[in-house]
XYZ file of N, CA, C and O in Angstrom:
828
model
N 115.113 -174.924 176.959
C 114.758 -174.448 177.966
C 116.182 -173.842 178.822
O 117.869 -175.504 178.289
N 116.385 -173.370 179.199
C 117.811 -173.144 179.953
C 117.919 -173.867 181.178
O 116.818 -173.831 182.037
N 118.829 -174.103 182.096
C 119.257 -174.502 183.156
C 120.317 -173.779 183.676
O 120.944 -173.277 183.045
N 119.793 -173.391 185.139
C 120.273 -172.480 186.054
C 122.103 -173.550 186.041
O 121.805 -174.608 186.981
N 122.904 -173.076 186.205
C 124.223 -173.138 186.828
C 124.685 -172.569 187.607
O 124.771 -171.821 188.104
N 125.527 -172.628 188.330
C 126.239 -172.608 189.809
C 127.202 -171.047 188.736
O 127.712 -171.182 187.805
N 127.503 -170.446 189.761
C 128.621 -169.145 189.249
C 129.447 -169.570 188.554
O 130.492 -168.513 187.882
N 130.467 -171.030 189.131
C 131.217 -171.144 188.646
C 131.831 -172.208 187.212
O 132.226 -172.800 186.659
N 130.036 -172.768 186.946
C 129.967 -173.647 185.473
C 129.745 -174.581 185.594
O 129.542 -175.678 184.917
N 129.619 -175.055 187.272
C 129.532 -176.222 187.901
C 128.445 -177.159 187.936
O 127.396 -176.848 187.644
N 128.447 -178.387 188.314
C 126.802 -178.568 188.422
C 125.565 -177.729 189.180
O 126.536 -178.095 190.790
N 125.067 -177.952 189.361
C 124.091 -176.497 190.171
C 123.599 -177.737 191.424
O 122.945 -176.937 192.418
N 123.356 -179.000 191.048
C 123.224 -179.386 192.547
C 124.188 -180.212 193.553
O 124.430 -180.633 194.531
N 125.713 -179.193 192.860
C 127.124 -179.996 193.772
C 126.972 -178.808 194.306
O 127.062 -177.747 194.350
N 127.031 -179.223 196.497
C 127.510 -178.188 196.914
C 128.424 -177.883 197.256
O 129.401 -178.140 197.019
N 128.973 -177.029 198.394
C 129.686 -176.192 198.533
C 131.095 -177.609 199.299
O 132.366 -177.347 198.735
N 130.009 -178.063 199.565
C 130.923 -178.901 201.007
C 131.503 -179.800 199.504
O 132.525 -180.428 200.061
N 130.423 -180.456 198.671
C 131.044 -181.683 197.386
C 132.434 -180.894 197.053
O 133.479 -181.599 196.989
N 132.419 -179.238 196.671
C 133.788 -179.246 195.740
C 134.893 -178.800 197.345
O 135.918 -179.306 196.725
N 134.447 -178.317 198.378
C 135.610 -178.650 199.284
C 136.057 -180.217 199.602
O 137.326 -180.756 199.545
N 135.338 -181.349 199.262
C 135.609 -182.537 199.265
C 136.490 -183.087 198.518
O 137.585 -183.614 198.248
N 136.315 -182.643 197.267
C 137.124 -183.056 195.699
C 138.230 -181.999 196.309
O 139.470 -182.585 195.708
N 138.175 -180.677 196.638
C 139.701 -180.389 196.933
C 140.485 -180.712 198.273
O 141.528 -181.155 198.189
N 139.446 -182.080 199.099
C 140.831 -182.489 200.189
C 141.000 -183.595 199.157
O 142.255 -184.332 199.865
N 140.357 -184.285 198.847
C 141.039 -185.287 197.888
C 142.052 -185.105 197.042
O 143.106 -186.075 197.227
N 142.223 -183.974 196.755
C 143.558 -183.821 195.484
C 144.139 -182.996 197.005
O 145.747 -183.442 196.048
N 143.913 -181.968 197.954
C 145.198 -182.248 198.727
C 146.617 -183.280 199.018
O 147.131 -183.251 199.158
N 145.405 -184.492 199.396
C 145.994 -185.430 199.599
C 146.772 -186.495 198.598
O 147.773 -187.115 198.606
N 146.446 -186.322 197.581
C 147.114 -187.170 196.232
C 148.580 -186.236 196.854
O 149.322 -186.913 196.110
N 148.495 -184.819 196.224
C 149.245 -184.353 196.096
C 150.127 -184.066 197.586
O 151.837 -184.649 196.857
N 149.738 -184.369 198.393
C 150.836 -184.224 199.389
C 151.387 -186.049 199.335
O 152.653 -185.915 199.643
N 151.000 -186.743 198.690
C 151.374 -188.512 198.678
C 152.790 -188.121 197.403
O 153.664 -188.539 197.768
N 152.552 -187.021 196.663
C 153.316 -186.817 195.626
C 154.822 -186.630 196.227
O 155.742 -186.700 195.709
N 154.124 -185.648 196.983
C 155.143 -184.789 197.489
C 156.141 -185.393 198.622
O 157.509 -185.446 198.737
N 155.435 -186.407 199.554
C 155.880 -187.639 199.998
C 157.057 -188.449 199.272
O 158.028 -188.819 199.640
N 156.587 -188.767 197.966
C 157.853 -189.425 197.129
C 158.780 -188.502 197.215
O 159.984 -189.374 197.180
N 158.378 -188.173 196.074
C 159.435 -186.355 196.294
C 160.666 -186.751 197.097
O 162.084 -186.704 196.891
N 159.995 -186.315 198.221
C 160.732 -185.627 199.350
C 161.393 -186.808 199.991
O 162.494 -187.309 200.481
N 160.877 -188.236 199.534
C 161.496 -189.438 200.253
C 162.809 -190.084 199.320
O 163.594 -189.969 200.113
N 162.466 -189.903 198.895
C 163.343 -190.104 197.051
C 165.137 -189.378 197.519
O 166.143 -189.281 198.061
N 164.501 -187.676 197.677
C 165.296 -187.046 197.603
C 166.703 -187.103 198.964
O 167.579 -187.057 199.184
N 165.399 -186.789 199.643
C 165.689 -187.365 201.452
C 166.955 -188.512 201.478
O 168.211 -188.782 202.521
N 166.315 -189.383 201.046
C 167.297 -190.648 200.952
C 168.414 -191.171 200.606
O 169.498 -191.411 200.625
N 168.207 -190.335 199.035
C 170.025 -190.181 198.585
C 170.517 -189.112 198.918
O 172.024 -189.876 199.512
N 170.122 -188.277 199.789
C 170.840 -187.313 200.775
C 172.068 -187.805 202.388
O 172.853 -187.829 201.820
N 170.683 -189.210 202.362
C 171.675 -189.628 203.692
C 172.533 -191.026 202.980
O 173.493 -191.204 204.464
N 171.911 -191.384 202.093
C 172.704 -192.646 201.842
C 174.215 -192.049 201.259
O 175.445 -192.441 201.475
N 174.024 -190.528 200.695
C 175.482 -189.742 200.202
C 176.537 -189.343 201.420
O 177.693 -189.784 201.682
N 175.682 -188.839 202.627
C 176.337 -188.607 203.970
C 176.923 -189.942 204.236
O 177.777 -189.884 205.166
N 176.162 -191.106 204.246
C 176.706 -192.635 204.628
C 178.194 -192.665 204.172
O 178.088 -193.241 204.831
N 178.242 -192.260 202.715
C 179.252 -192.862 201.763
C 180.472 -192.214 202.606
O 181.476 -192.544 202.509
N 179.765 -190.946 202.509
C 180.827 -189.995 202.959
C 181.877 -190.813 204.840
O 183.205 -190.422 204.883
N 180.514 -190.681 205.303
C 180.839 -190.653 206.719
C 181.477 -192.577 206.892
O 182.703 -192.105 207.648
N 180.739 -193.211 205.764
C 181.636 -194.446 206.383
C 183.031 -194.208 205.499
O 184.096 -195.521 206.043
N 183.444 -193.736 204.936
C 184.927 -194.012 203.745
C 185.709 -192.700 205.072
O 186.985 -193.209 204.970
N 185.286 -191.435 205.714
C 186.524 -191.446 207.059
C 186.958 -192.065 207.648
O 187.626 -191.748 208.769
N 185.657 -192.838 208.164
C 185.716 -193.995 209.494
C 186.287 -194.959 208.898
O 187.567 -195.267 209.775
N 186.543 -195.570 207.681
C 187.232 -196.517 207.854
C 189.134 -195.752 207.404
O 190.036 -196.784 207.299
N 189.104 -194.711 207.247
C 190.838 -194.010 207.536
C 190.902 -194.131 208.623
O 192.520 -194.222 209.140
N 190.300 -194.117 209.187
C 190.723 -194.666 210.963
C 190.885 -195.849 211.454
O 191.057 -195.644 212.891
N 190.808 -197.100 210.693
C 189.951 -198.515 211.198
C 191.061 -199.115 210.583
O 192.031 -198.721 209.556
N 191.882 -200.283 211.691
C 192.959 -200.651 211.733
C 193.130 -202.426 211.313
O 192.456 -202.621 212.575
N 193.127 -203.070 210.464
C 192.989 -204.742 210.410
C 194.335 -205.208 211.296
O 195.307 -205.090 210.636
N 194.321 -206.005 212.480
C 195.370 -206.527 213.493
C 195.138 -207.825 213.160
O 194.256 -207.678 213.983
N 196.082 -208.653 213.779
C 196.095 -209.952 214.203
C 196.333 -209.687 215.470
O 197.751 -208.851 216.310
N 196.081 -210.543 216.129
C 196.151 -210.551 218.066
C 196.140 -211.847 218.213
O 195.644 -213.148 217.845
N 196.061 -212.034 219.899
C 196.196 -213.217 220.668
C 196.186 -213.582 221.390
O 195.645 -212.636 222.160
N 195.198 -214.717 221.595
C 194.028 -214.796 222.873
C 195.096 -215.264 223.789
O 195.921 -215.790 223.906
N 194.650 -214.419 224.918
C 195.100 -214.852 226.298
C 194.670 -215.872 227.401
O 194.687 -215.535 228.735
N 192.979 -215.557 227.072
C 192.117 -216.693 228.206
C 191.597 -217.626 227.331
O 191.266 -217.238 226.018
N 190.616 -218.558 227.805
C 189.400 -219.080 227.208
C 188.379 -217.377 226.813
O 188.193 -216.826 227.615
N 187.619 -218.578 225.741
C 186.359 -218.130 225.309
C 185.164 -217.343 226.833
O 185.049 -218.852 227.098
N 184.515 -217.011 226.164
C 183.228 -216.278 227.723
C 181.808 -216.294 226.910
O 182.502 -215.849 225.073
N 181.063 -215.327 227.664
C 179.764 -214.827 226.323
C 179.169 -213.876 227.213
O 179.618 -213.638 228.635
N 179.363 -212.546 225.965
C 178.912 -211.630 226.858
C 177.148 -211.011 226.175
O 177.326 -211.502 224.679
N 176.389 -210.170 226.902
C 175.468 -209.844 226.535
C 175.097 -208.564 226.164
O 176.272 -207.489 227.011
N 174.961 -207.698 225.450
C 174.952 -206.568 225.493
C 173.293 -206.004 226.586
O 173.367 -206.559 227.351
N 173.157 -204.873 226.012
C 172.653 -204.183 227.816
C 171.147 -204.580 228.120
O 170.124 -204.815 228.898
N 170.523 -205.147 226.668
C 168.976 -205.348 226.821
C 169.115 -206.715 227.073
O 169.987 -207.736 226.534
N 167.767 -207.167 227.853
C 167.763 -209.263 228.027
C 167.411 -209.794 226.961
O 167.543 -210.656 226.874
N 167.419 -208.957 225.930
C 166.478 -209.453 224.885
C 168.076 -210.226 224.033
O 168.090 -210.801 222.956
N 169.261 -209.438 224.166
C 170.389 -209.447 223.292
C 170.871 -210.658 223.511
O 170.790 -211.439 224.362
N 171.616 -211.645 222.378
C 172.123 -213.362 221.776
C 173.573 -212.778 222.781
O 174.181 -211.768 221.813
N 173.568 -213.280 223.261
C 175.411 -213.436 224.005
C 176.291 -213.478 222.898
O 175.634 -214.347 221.814
N 177.281 -213.221 222.881
C 178.085 -213.256 222.068
C 179.208 -213.372 222.576
O 179.969 -213.214 223.920
N 180.646 -214.507 221.750
C 181.681 -215.275 222.285
C 182.365 -214.221 222.114
O 182.573 -213.408 221.554
N 183.254 -213.411 223.050
C 184.262 -212.822 223.710
C 185.895 -213.403 223.873
O 185.514 -214.720 225.538
N 186.418 -213.263 223.976
C 188.151 -213.515 224.723
C 189.182 -212.609 225.104
O 188.767 -211.539 224.361
N 189.963 -212.159 226.165
C 191.045 -211.415 226.034
C 191.765 -211.990 225.036
O 192.503 -212.840 224.851
N 192.420 -210.584 224.087
C 193.608 -210.881 223.584
C 194.845 -209.686 223.448
O 194.199 -208.627 224.474
N 195.830 -209.921 223.325
C 196.555 -209.043 222.795
C 196.977 -208.699 221.238
O 197.017 -209.724 220.788
N 197.787 -207.484 221.641
C 198.330 -206.414 219.657
C 198.929 -205.789 219.860
O 199.272 -205.306 220.844
N 199.839 -205.901 219.049
C 200.371 -204.325 218.995
C 200.106 -203.549 217.707
O 200.185 -204.136 216.567
N 199.720 -202.531 218.267
C 199.751 -200.739 217.279
C 199.657 -199.476 217.896
O 198.749 -199.645 218.498
N 200.491 -198.644 217.508
C 201.821 -199.296 216.280
C 202.327 -200.389 216.503
O 202.130 -201.129 217.883
N 203.595 -200.544 216.054
C 204.586 -201.788 216.771
C 204.373 -201.789 218.006
O 204.867 -202.798 218.056
N 205.388 -200.594 217.811
C 205.986 -200.658 219.808
C 205.190 -199.957 220.779
O 205.543 -200.207 222.039
N 203.808 -200.441 220.743
C 202.798 -200.173 221.615
C 202.174 -201.091 221.904
O 201.264 -202.048 221.005
N 201.646 -202.069 223.225
C 201.434 -203.437 223.338
C 199.877 -202.551 223.736
O 199.328 -202.101 224.707
N 198.640 -203.548 223.339
C 197.520 -203.590 223.709
C 196.853 -204.844 224.743
O 196.873 -206.204 224.014
N 196.238 -205.236 225.716
C 195.526 -206.237 225.644
C 193.806 -205.870 226.018
O 193.654 -204.837 227.497
N 192.889 -206.500 225.605
C 191.540 -206.337 225.740
C 191.091 -207.044 225.212
O 190.945 -208.028 225.080
N 189.693 -207.484 225.755
C 188.402 -208.444 225.583
C 187.592 -207.726 224.262
O 186.498 -206.496 224.390
N 187.995 -209.014 223.516
C 187.690 -208.478 221.768
C 186.354 -210.012 221.716
O 186.556 -210.229 222.340
N 185.411 -209.510 220.612
C 184.966 -210.495 220.119
C 185.916 -211.197 219.385
O 186.318 -211.363 218.152
N 185.439 -212.586 218.982
C 185.500 -213.565 218.915
C 184.763 -214.706 218.189
O 183.692 -214.599 218.946
N 185.326 -215.571 217.285
C 184.616 -216.241 216.941
C 184.779 -217.847 217.815
O 184.892 -217.364 218.325
N 183.358 -218.018 217.795
C 182.740 -219.399 218.738
C 183.760 -220.561 218.562
O 183.979 -220.336 217.701
N 184.481 -220.395 220.260
C 185.504 -221.699 219.791
C 186.519 -221.344 219.926
O 187.438 -222.618 219.483
N 187.007 -220.151 219.428
C 188.464 -219.475 219.666
C 188.990 -220.527 221.487
O 188.154 -220.389 222.489
N 189.925 -221.013 220.961
C 190.737 -220.930 222.443
C 191.811 -220.445 222.687
O 192.454 -218.966 222.205
N 192.089 -220.517 223.836
C 193.733 -219.639 224.094
C 194.582 -219.911 223.720
O 195.077 -220.649 223.270
N 195.270 -218.894 222.607
C 196.514 -219.081 222.586
C 196.294 -218.600 220.735
O 196.929 -218.644 219.792
N 194.867 -219.198 220.082
C 194.698 -218.374 218.746
C 194.689 -217.196 218.810
O 195.263 -216.263 219.435
N 195.006 -217.266 217.279
C 195.347 -215.824 216.306
C 193.974 -215.328 216.545
O 193.247 -216.148 215.559
N 193.683 -214.116 216.688
C 192.514 -213.534 216.150
C 192.333 -212.576 215.172
O 193.655 -211.793 215.210
N 191.793 -211.693 214.224
C 192.279 -210.507 213.799
C 191.034 -209.511 214.432
O 189.863 -209.560 215.112
N 191.478 -208.221 214.827
C 191.597 -207.422 215.706
C 190.542 -206.002 214.937
O 192.350 -205.647 214.260
N 189.554 -204.847 215.191
C 189.444 -203.777 213.966
C 190.265 -202.787 215.623
O 189.501 -203.134 216.838
N 191.354 -202.196 215.263
C 191.925 -201.245 216.069
C 191.629 -199.258 214.862
O 191.756 -199.340 213.514
N 191.683 -198.516 216.451
C 191.899 -197.356 215.884
C 193.316 -196.915 215.733
O 193.877 -197.225 216.061
N 193.484 -195.133 215.492
C 194.942 -194.568 215.186
C 195.321 -194.998 216.619
O 196.799 -195.302 216.645
N 194.886 -195.438 217.799
C 195.493 -195.421 218.877
C 195.718 -196.451 218.985
O 196.331 -196.627 220.145
N 195.010 -197.593 218.650
C 195.217 -198.887 218.670
C 194.809 -199.589 219.460
O 194.098 -201.113 219.748
N 193.533 -198.901 220.202
C 192.373 -199.332 221.110
C 191.053 -200.051 219.819
O 191.053 -199.566 218.927
N 190.915 -201.418 220.315
C 189.605 -202.121 220.285
C 188.670 -201.297 219.420
O 187.962 -200.893 220.284
N 188.513 -201.308 218.063
C 186.894 -200.099 217.440
C 185.992 -200.774 216.969
O 184.656 -200.227 216.578
N 185.932 -202.053 216.609
C 185.149 -202.597 215.683
C 185.281 -202.321 214.104
O 186.268 -201.475 213.617
N 185.202 -202.672 213.185
C 184.599 -202.455 211.715
C 183.856 -201.340 211.286
O 183.226 -200.758 212.358
N 184.598 -200.934 210.366
C 183.941 -199.374 209.771
C 182.733 -200.074 208.930
O 182.690 -201.242 208.754
N 181.801 -199.170 208.135
C 180.044 -199.706 208.383
C 180.496 -199.875 207.145
O 181.279 -199.369 206.079
N 180.070 -200.763 206.386
C 179.990 -201.339 205.088
C 179.240 -200.069 204.533
O 178.094 -199.939 204.764
N 178.824 -200.753 202.962
C 177.448 -200.285 202.320
C 176.478 -201.197 202.692
O 175.155 -200.023 202.025
N 176.553 -202.278 203.227
C 174.527 -202.519 203.670
C 174.017 -201.318 204.451
O 173.189 -201.235 204.297
N 175.590 -200.994 205.496
C 174.964 -200.113 206.387
C 174.441 -199.142 206.043
O 173.326 -197.994 206.327
N 174.905 -198.610 204.979
C 174.637 -196.927 204.367
C 173.406 -196.967 204.186
O 172.821 -196.557 203.739
N 173.136 -198.502 203.088
C 171.631 -198.285 201.969
C 170.577 -198.416 203.404
O 169.350 -198.342 203.092
N 171.090 -199.699 204.286
C 170.052 -199.735 205.252
C 169.366 -198.261 206.161
O 167.996 -197.754 206.409
N 170.140 -197.358 206.189
C 170.094 -196.043 206.654
C 169.208 -195.040 206.015
O 168.528 -194.810 206.476
N 169.551 -195.043 204.818
C 169.626 -194.652 203.474
C 167.436 -195.264 203.367
O 166.775 -194.109 203.289
N 167.448 -195.941 203.545
C 166.306 -196.776 203.311
C 165.121 -196.685 204.490
O 163.819 -195.842 204.529
N 165.427 -196.073 205.858
C 164.720 -195.684 206.887
C 165.041 -194.326 206.819
O 163.659 -193.855 207.081
N 165.614 -193.864 206.572
C 165.937 -192.172 206.551
C 164.411 -191.970 205.523
O 163.007 -191.283 205.204
N 163.843 -192.639 204.275
C 163.056 -192.742 202.531
C 162.113 -192.972 203.500
O 161.009 -192.172 202.784
N 161.816 -194.074 203.974
C 160.490 -194.400 204.125
C 160.230 -193.673 205.413
O 158.880 -194.025 205.525
N 160.755 -193.072 206.528
C 160.633 -192.261 207.593
C 159.605 -191.024 207.222
O 159.018 -190.989 206.845
N 160.287 -191.196 205.571
C 159.903 -189.325 205.392
C 158.897 -189.275 204.894
O 157.809 -188.953 204.789
N 158.742 -190.378 204.013
C 157.447 -190.955 203.190
C 156.343 -191.373 204.288
O 154.765 -190.495 204.223
N 156.612 -192.225 204.789
C 155.315 -192.980 206.396
C 154.902 -191.238 207.098
O 153.987 -190.846 207.006
N 156.168 -190.441 207.765
C 155.374 -189.309 208.450
C 154.561 -187.901 207.231
O 154.320 -187.257 207.956
N 155.579 -188.262 205.616
C 154.872 -186.850 205.267
C 153.196 -187.246 204.882
O 152.162 -186.362 204.771
N 153.023 -188.427 204.276
C 151.764 -189.221 204.059
C 150.743 -189.351 205.076
O 149.173 -188.614 205.442
N 151.226 -189.348 207.190
C 150.996 -189.720 207.525
C 150.077 -187.962 208.426
O 148.643 -188.098 208.151
N 150.954 -187.175 208.190
C 150.746 -186.056 209.006
C 149.447 -184.825 207.545
O 148.643 -184.752 207.975
N 149.823 -185.487 206.233
C 148.395 -185.064 205.280
C 147.225 -185.965 205.225
O 146.533 -184.854 205.123
N 147.257 -186.429 205.607
C 145.703 -187.700 205.600
C 145.617 -187.137 206.928
O 144.072 -187.125 207.077
N 146.413 -187.104 208.407
C 145.846 -186.212 209.294
C 145.691 -185.133 209.396
O 143.926 -184.909 209.545
N 145.487 -183.491 207.898
C 144.487 -183.109 208.072
C 143.665 -182.823 207.409
O 142.625 -182.432 207.735
N 143.447 -183.656 206.370
C 142.023 -183.955 205.376
C 141.665 -184.465 206.558
O 140.552 -184.309 205.975
N 141.584 -185.454 206.988
C 140.341 -185.991 207.812
C 140.085 -184.932 208.996
O 138.652 -185.153 209.149
N 140.889 -184.606 209.363
C 140.151 -183.771 210.631
C 139.275 -182.001 209.691
O 138.603 -181.689 209.977
N 140.366 -181.983 208.301
C 139.430 -180.690 207.890
C 137.863 -181.562 207.261
O 136.634 -180.679 207.485
N 137.805 -182.726 206.986
C 136.447 -183.335 206.500
C 135.741 -184.197 207.682
O 134.386 -183.366 206.809
N 135.903 -184.023 208.678
C 135.035 -183.862 209.865
C 134.306 -182.855 210.465
O 133.387 -182.307 210.688
N 135.537 -181.903 210.255
C 134.894 -180.630 210.884
C 134.082 -179.855 209.564
O 132.900 -179.820 210.081
N 134.373 -179.968 208.132
C 132.909 -179.886 207.276
C 131.995 -180.842 206.965
O 130.519 -180.190 207.102
N 132.171 -181.810 207.505
C 130.746 -182.919 207.804
C 130.626 -182.391 209.091
O 128.953 -182.218 209.093
N 130.847 -181.783 209.888
C 129.986 -181.062 211.542
C 129.251 -179.894 210.734
O 128.211 -179.264 211.457
N 129.633 -179.430 209.659
C 129.060 -178.213 209.718
C 128.261 -178.331 208.756
O 126.823 -177.786 208.548
N 128.311 -179.439 207.688
C 127.343 -179.684 207.379
C 126.270 -179.981 207.924
O 124.718 -179.635 207.448
N 125.952 -181.272 208.404
C 124.923 -181.484 209.331
C 124.203 -180.102 209.842
O 123.198 -180.067 210.287
N 124.672 -179.852 210.456
C 123.585 -177.649 211.040
C 123.466 -177.718 210.034
O 121.947 -177.017 210.801
N 124.308 -177.231 208.722
C 123.318 -176.505 207.905
C 122.427 -177.441 207.303
O 121.393 -176.663 206.657
N 121.553 -178.951 207.190
C 120.987 -179.041 206.793
C 119.727 -179.650 207.594
O 118.921 -179.565 207.136
N 120.500 -179.130 208.792
C 118.999 -179.474 210.359
C 118.452 -178.270 209.842
O 117.322 -177.637 209.822
N 119.053 -176.593 209.572
C 118.593 -175.511 210.309
C 117.373 -175.214 208.194
O 116.864 -174.742 208.959
N 118.045 -176.210 207.380
C 117.423 -176.089 206.355
C 116.255 -176.743 206.273
O 114.967 -176.435 205.931
N 116.274 -178.047 206.979
C 114.988 -179.103 206.628
C 113.826 -178.617 208.123
O 113.065 -178.920 207.355
N 114.242 -177.210 209.001
C 113.590 -177.045 210.076
C 112.776 -176.073 209.220
O 111.163 -176.090 209.721
N 113.428 -175.367 208.055
C 112.789 -174.485 207.439
C 111.957 -174.820 205.856
O 110.783 -173.995 206.069
N 112.157 -176.136 205.673
C 111.879 -176.535 204.247
C 110.581 -177.482 205.171
O 109.633 -177.540 204.368
N 110.698 -178.258 206.001
C 109.837 -179.626 206.331
C 108.179 -179.087 206.785
O 107.334 -179.755 205.988
N 108.300 -178.067 207.484
C 106.198 -177.445 208.093
C 105.553 -177.540 206.238
O 104.606 -177.707 206.498
N 106.652 -177.084 204.828
C 106.191 -177.243 203.835
C 105.710 -177.814 203.504
O 104.584 -178.598 202.491
N 106.206 -179.517 203.269
C 106.231 -180.306 202.921
C 105.369 -181.443 203.843
O 104.298 -181.885 203.359
N 105.516 -181.062 204.588
C 104.656 -181.852 205.694
C 103.132 -181.486 206.514
O 102.329 -182.428 206.295
N 102.844 -179.637 206.292
C 101.674 -179.453 206.618
C 101.692 -178.960 207.608
O 100.614 -179.367 208.800
N 102.669 -179.396 208.807
C 102.203 -179.373 209.704
C 103.014 -177.706 210.268
O 103.643 -177.015 209.838
N 101.680 -177.667 211.595
C 101.731 -176.415 211.445
C 102.638 -175.938 212.544
O 103.486 -176.664 213.930
N 103.860 -174.745 212.125
C 104.666 -174.185 212.938
C 104.445 -173.206 213.982
O 103.488 -172.811 214.298
N 104.846 -173.180 215.318
C 104.448 -172.199 216.388
C 103.921 -170.836 216.198
O 105.036 -170.263 215.277
N 102.661 -170.029 216.263
C 102.565 -168.785 216.042
C 101.916 -169.168 214.494
O 101.241 -168.044 214.193
N 101.840 -170.193 214.179
C 101.036 -170.160 212.880
C 99.556 -170.860 212.726
O 99.339 -171.616 213.234
N 99.034 -170.115 212.419
C 96.912 -170.318 212.910
C 96.732 -171.167 211.890
O 97.100 -171.830 211.458
N 95.013 -171.635 212.308
C 94.098 -172.878 211.587
C 94.527 -172.815 209.951
O 94.393 -173.400 208.884
N 93.598 -170.713 210.143
C 93.528 -170.625 208.537
C 94.426 -170.306 207.899
O 94.625 -169.654 206.772
N 96.214 -169.593 208.458
C 97.175 -169.292 207.932
C 97.353 -170.149 207.066
O 98.053 -171.197 207.728
N 98.230 -169.711 205.210
C 98.126 -171.089 204.957
C 99.567 -170.813 204.554
O 100.804 -171.904 203.901
N 100.971 -170.070 205.647
C 102.101 -169.257 206.150
C 102.451 -169.181 203.723
O 101.299 -169.102 202.882
N 103.641 -169.405 204.206
C 104.166 -168.723 202.178
C 104.095 -170.113 201.927
O 103.849 -171.263 202.288
N 104.115 -170.078 200.197
C 103.573 -170.507 199.736
C 104.925 -171.902 199.285
O 105.981 -171.264 199.570
N 105.004 -173.368 199.174
C 105.687 -174.093 199.432
C 107.109 -173.794 198.214
O 105.794 -173.507 197.136
N 108.100 -174.311 198.326
C 108.945 -174.316 196.957
C 108.474 -174.191 195.789
O 108.511 -175.829 195.747
N 108.759 -174.014 194.859
C 108.402 -174.465 193.235
C 110.348 -174.630 192.839
O 111.056 -173.911 193.046
N 110.253 -175.562 192.516
C 111.235 -175.869 190.540
C 110.881 -174.640 189.999
O 110.193 -174.849 189.154
N 112.296 -173.970 189.079
C 111.937 -172.914 188.372
C 112.331 -173.822 186.640
O 112.974 -174.726 187.071
N 111.392 -173.669 185.957
C 111.223 -174.395 184.802
C 113.017 -174.115 184.198
O 113.420 -172.408 184.340
């Protein structure tokens, strides 16, 4: 007995919609693989850029010793959820001939006249510490994770939209096919068909 197959040699019961769904699943898997590769590459690039930037910034940061000239007070950041940080007014010299007096972060409990360490720039202004390796690594991880999530979400969204359109089209095609086949199976008269009109023979399965 010979079995009829589709032109592609696949399962004769497999519809075009089924093949499209299989392709969409393959596309999503491929997008996940691309996302992983892109995340690794961009994360490594971000880490390398961060390392170069940190080295450049470190060249223009200098740790000097200052002396506090006020009692410790507390300052908060721009947002209300910020934890207050201790600060005090301190004075230092950098370069050696230039005096600076600014309010700088200090350890809690620092008193007037205590010596404190202050990071300054090439002009001697308080500038904060240079970024460390942990900051660079965290930035690279954020870039990698963001790339991975964004690519997977974009690929998943495209696949979902495509499958929904496919399902809607399949439903319409099913309704049209059922409207054509149902009268043969149920024996229900279609509009315009007489009582003695048997209509076309019902479809038969070819052996």
